[in-house]
Amino acid sequence: MRSLTRLLVAAFFFVAPGAHALEVGHKAPEFSLAGSDGKTYRLADFAGKRGVVLAWFPKAFTSGCTAELEDLRDNAAGIAAYDAAVFMVSLDPPEQNAEFAKSVDAKQVLLSDPDGSVAKAFGVSGLGSYAKRWTFYIGTDGKALHIDKEVKVDTAGADIAAKLAELGVSRKPAK
C-alpha cells in the first residue's frame, strides 16, 4: 500500500491534472506577472523584439533554487550578451521573490505566479505550491524554441547562455 501511495504522489507531481505542457513550435501562453523589481512583465511586451527565457523553479530559499539563482547571478554577463529577456519564475509571491533575489545579491528579475494560472498554462504545475524546474526558450514570434526539462542547478546560468547561442539568438552589439 505504501508503494502505491508513493507512486500516486509521484504521478501527480510529474503529470498534474489538467496540465498540458507547452511543446516546441507551439505558441507560448500569454502572461502578465509581477517581477521582483516591482514591474509587471507580459510576453506581448517582447513580441517581435526579443526572445524570452522563463526558468521555472520550485520554491524560493530552497537549496537547489538558491544554487540556480546564484549560477544565473554569476553568469549574468554571458546571459546579457544575448538579445533575450531572461527571468526565473515561481509560484512564490513577489515580495518573497524580491527577498530571495536580494539574499544572494542577484540582479536577476524573478517573476511570481502565486495563483498558478501561468504555471498551469505552461504545464509546469507540480505538487501543491511548487512548479517543475523547466526552462522555456521563446522566440520573438512567441513560439517555444526549446524546453529544458533537465535543468542542472549548478550550471543553469552557463547552460542558458550556451542554449541561446545554440538557438542562434542574436547577440547584443558590443559597447
Short mmCIF file of C-alpha atoms in Angstrom, two decimals:
data_model
loop_
_atom_site.label_atom_id
_atom_site.label_comp_id
_atom_site.label_asym_id
_atom_site.label_seq_id
_atom_site.Cartn_x
_atom_site.Cartn_y
_atom_site.Cartn_z
CA MET A 1 0.00 0.00 0.00
CA ARG A 2 2.84 2.39 0.86
CA SER A 3 4.39 1.82 -2.61
CA LEU A 4 1.08 2.58 -4.30
CA THR A 5 0.78 5.84 -2.35
CA ARG A 6 4.29 6.88 -3.37
CA LEU A 7 3.52 6.03 -6.99
CA LEU A 8 0.34 8.13 -6.95
CA VAL A 9 2.12 11.09 -5.35
CA ALA A 10 4.94 10.85 -7.92
CA ALA A 11 2.45 10.62 -10.78
CA PHE A 12 0.63 13.72 -9.53
CA PHE A 13 3.86 15.68 -9.27
CA PHE A 14 5.01 14.84 -12.79
CA VAL A 15 1.63 14.96 -14.53
CA ALA A 16 -0.64 17.44 -12.80
CA PRO A 17 -4.33 17.02 -13.65
CA GLY A 18 -5.45 19.24 -16.49
CA ALA A 19 -1.93 20.45 -17.25
CA HIS A 20 -0.80 20.29 -20.86
CA ALA A 21 2.82 21.21 -21.30
CA LEU A 22 3.81 23.71 -23.95
CA GLU A 23 5.58 21.98 -26.82
CA VAL A 24 8.39 23.18 -29.09
CA GLY A 25 6.98 25.02 -32.10
CA HIS A 26 3.75 25.95 -30.33
CA LYS A 27 2.71 29.45 -29.32
CA ALA A 28 3.57 30.20 -25.69
CA PRO A 29 0.70 31.24 -23.43
CA GLU A 30 0.40 34.96 -22.79
CA PHE A 31 1.26 36.02 -19.26
CA SER A 32 1.24 39.09 -17.07
CA LEU A 33 3.37 38.53 -13.98
CA ALA A 34 4.73 40.73 -11.21
CA GLY A 35 8.51 40.99 -11.08
CA SER A 36 10.75 41.14 -8.04
CA ASP A 37 11.67 44.65 -9.21
CA GLY A 38 8.07 45.90 -8.80
CA LYS A 39 7.32 45.95 -12.54
CA THR A 40 4.81 43.82 -14.43
CA TYR A 41 6.03 41.74 -17.36
CA ARG A 42 3.96 40.42 -20.25
CA LEU A 43 5.02 38.14 -23.08
CA ALA A 44 3.35 40.54 -25.52
CA ASP A 45 5.80 43.28 -24.46
CA PHE A 46 8.63 41.35 -26.14
CA ALA A 47 6.82 40.22 -29.31
CA GLY A 48 8.86 40.91 -32.43
CA LYS A 49 11.65 42.48 -30.36
CA ARG A 50 13.37 39.99 -28.08
CA GLY A 51 13.29 36.36 -27.16
CA VAL A 52 12.19 35.37 -23.66
CA VAL A 53 13.55 32.71 -21.34
CA LEU A 54 11.39 31.54 -18.44
CA ALA A 55 13.37 29.44 -15.96
CA TRP A 56 10.71 27.98 -13.67
CA PHE A 57 11.90 26.99 -10.19
CA PRO A 58 10.09 25.17 -7.37
CA LYS A 59 10.49 27.36 -4.28
CA ALA A 60 12.45 30.38 -3.11
CA PHE A 61 15.08 29.90 -0.40
CA THR A 62 15.48 26.15 -1.02
CA SER A 63 18.96 24.77 -1.64
CA GLY A 64 18.51 23.83 -5.32
CA CYS A 65 16.76 27.06 -6.21
CA THR A 66 19.40 29.09 -4.38
CA ALA A 67 22.15 27.31 -6.34
CA GLU A 68 20.27 28.00 -9.59
CA LEU A 69 19.80 31.71 -8.84
CA GLU A 70 23.43 32.04 -7.77
CA ASP A 71 24.57 30.50 -11.04
CA LEU A 72 22.38 32.89 -13.04
CA ARG A 73 23.88 35.74 -11.00
CA ASP A 74 27.42 34.50 -11.64
CA ASN A 75 26.75 34.12 -15.38
CA ALA A 76 24.77 37.36 -15.78
CA ALA A 77 27.28 38.91 -18.22
CA GLY A 78 27.21 35.88 -20.51
CA ILE A 79 23.41 35.81 -20.50
CA ALA A 80 23.15 39.58 -21.01
CA ALA A 81 25.23 39.31 -24.19
CA TYR A 82 22.14 37.89 -25.95
CA ASP A 83 19.07 39.78 -27.03
CA ALA A 84 16.71 37.88 -24.76
CA ALA A 85 14.83 38.73 -21.59
CA VAL A 86 15.70 36.05 -19.04
CA PHE A 87 13.54 35.52 -15.96
CA MET A 88 13.27 32.98 -13.19
CA VAL A 89 9.63 32.19 -12.31
CA SER A 90 7.94 30.56 -9.32
CA LEU A 91 4.63 30.32 -7.53
CA ASP A 92 6.04 32.39 -4.67
CA PRO A 93 4.61 35.88 -4.01
CA PRO A 94 6.52 38.87 -5.46
CA GLU A 95 7.74 40.06 -2.03
CA GLN A 96 9.27 36.66 -1.28
CA ASN A 97 10.98 36.53 -4.69
CA ALA A 98 12.34 40.05 -4.14
CA GLU A 99 13.81 38.97 -0.79
CA PHE A 100 15.17 35.79 -2.38
CA ALA A 101 16.98 37.74 -5.12
CA LYS A 102 18.30 40.21 -2.54
CA SER A 103 19.56 37.38 -0.30
CA VAL A 104 22.11 36.30 -2.93
CA ASP A 105 22.70 39.78 -4.39
CA ALA A 106 21.19 38.73 -7.71
CA LYS A 107 20.14 41.35 -10.24
CA GLN A 108 18.00 38.73 -11.98
CA VAL A 109 14.28 39.57 -12.11
CA LEU A 110 12.15 36.84 -10.59
CA LEU A 111 8.53 36.62 -11.74
CA SER A 112 5.69 35.50 -9.49
CA ASP A 113 2.69 33.37 -10.37
CA PRO A 114 1.06 32.97 -6.94
CA ASP A 115 -2.27 31.68 -8.27
CA GLY A 116 -0.53 29.13 -10.51
CA SER A 117 -2.54 30.01 -13.62
CA VAL A 118 0.52 30.66 -15.80
CA ALA A 119 2.28 27.55 -14.45
CA LYS A 120 -0.76 25.51 -15.43
CA ALA A 121 -0.82 27.09 -18.92
CA PHE A 122 2.86 26.17 -19.41
CA GLY A 123 2.37 22.68 -17.96
CA VAL A 124 4.76 23.15 -15.03
CA SER A 125 2.23 22.81 -12.23
CA GLY A 126 3.66 20.46 -9.66
CA LEU A 127 2.54 19.24 -6.30
CA GLY A 128 0.98 21.92 -4.11
CA SER A 129 2.76 25.25 -4.31
CA TYR A 130 5.75 24.01 -6.32
CA ALA A 131 6.49 24.39 -10.02
CA LYS A 132 8.57 21.95 -12.05
CA ARG A 133 12.14 23.09 -12.75
CA TRP A 134 11.82 23.56 -16.51
CA THR A 135 13.28 26.32 -18.69
CA PHE A 136 11.40 27.61 -21.74
CA TYR A 137 13.11 29.44 -24.62
CA ILE A 138 10.60 31.53 -26.56
CA GLY A 139 11.37 33.23 -29.88
CA THR A 140 10.42 36.72 -30.96
CA ASP A 141 7.40 35.16 -32.71
CA GLY A 142 6.11 33.88 -29.34
CA LYS A 143 6.73 30.22 -30.17
CA ALA A 144 8.69 27.80 -28.00
CA LEU A 145 12.16 27.20 -29.47
CA HIS A 146 13.36 24.75 -26.82
CA ILE A 147 12.27 23.35 -23.46
CA ASP A 148 14.84 22.11 -20.97
CA LYS A 149 13.24 19.60 -18.61
CA GLU A 150 16.56 18.50 -17.11
CA VAL A 151 17.89 21.74 -15.63
CA LYS A 152 21.15 21.42 -13.70
CA VAL A 153 21.04 23.99 -10.89
CA ASP A 154 24.82 24.34 -10.58
CA THR A 155 25.25 25.28 -14.27
CA ALA A 156 21.86 26.83 -15.07
CA GLY A 157 23.19 30.28 -15.99
CA ALA A 158 26.01 28.99 -18.19
CA ASP A 159 23.58 26.49 -19.75
CA ILE A 160 21.12 29.28 -20.61
CA ALA A 161 23.86 31.33 -22.30
CA ALA A 162 25.04 28.26 -24.24
CA LYS A 163 21.49 27.38 -25.33
CA LEU A 164 20.85 30.97 -26.51
CA ALA A 165 23.99 30.67 -28.67
CA GLU A 166 22.94 27.24 -29.95
CA LEU A 167 19.47 28.55 -30.85
CA GLY A 168 21.04 31.41 -32.83
CA VAL A 169 19.64 34.18 -30.63
CA SER A 170 21.24 37.39 -31.76
CA ARG A 171 23.96 38.91 -29.65
CA LYS A 172 23.71 42.49 -28.49
CA PRO A 173 26.17 44.86 -30.15
CA ALA A 174 29.39 45.35 -28.19
CA LYS A 175 29.54 48.68 -26.37
#
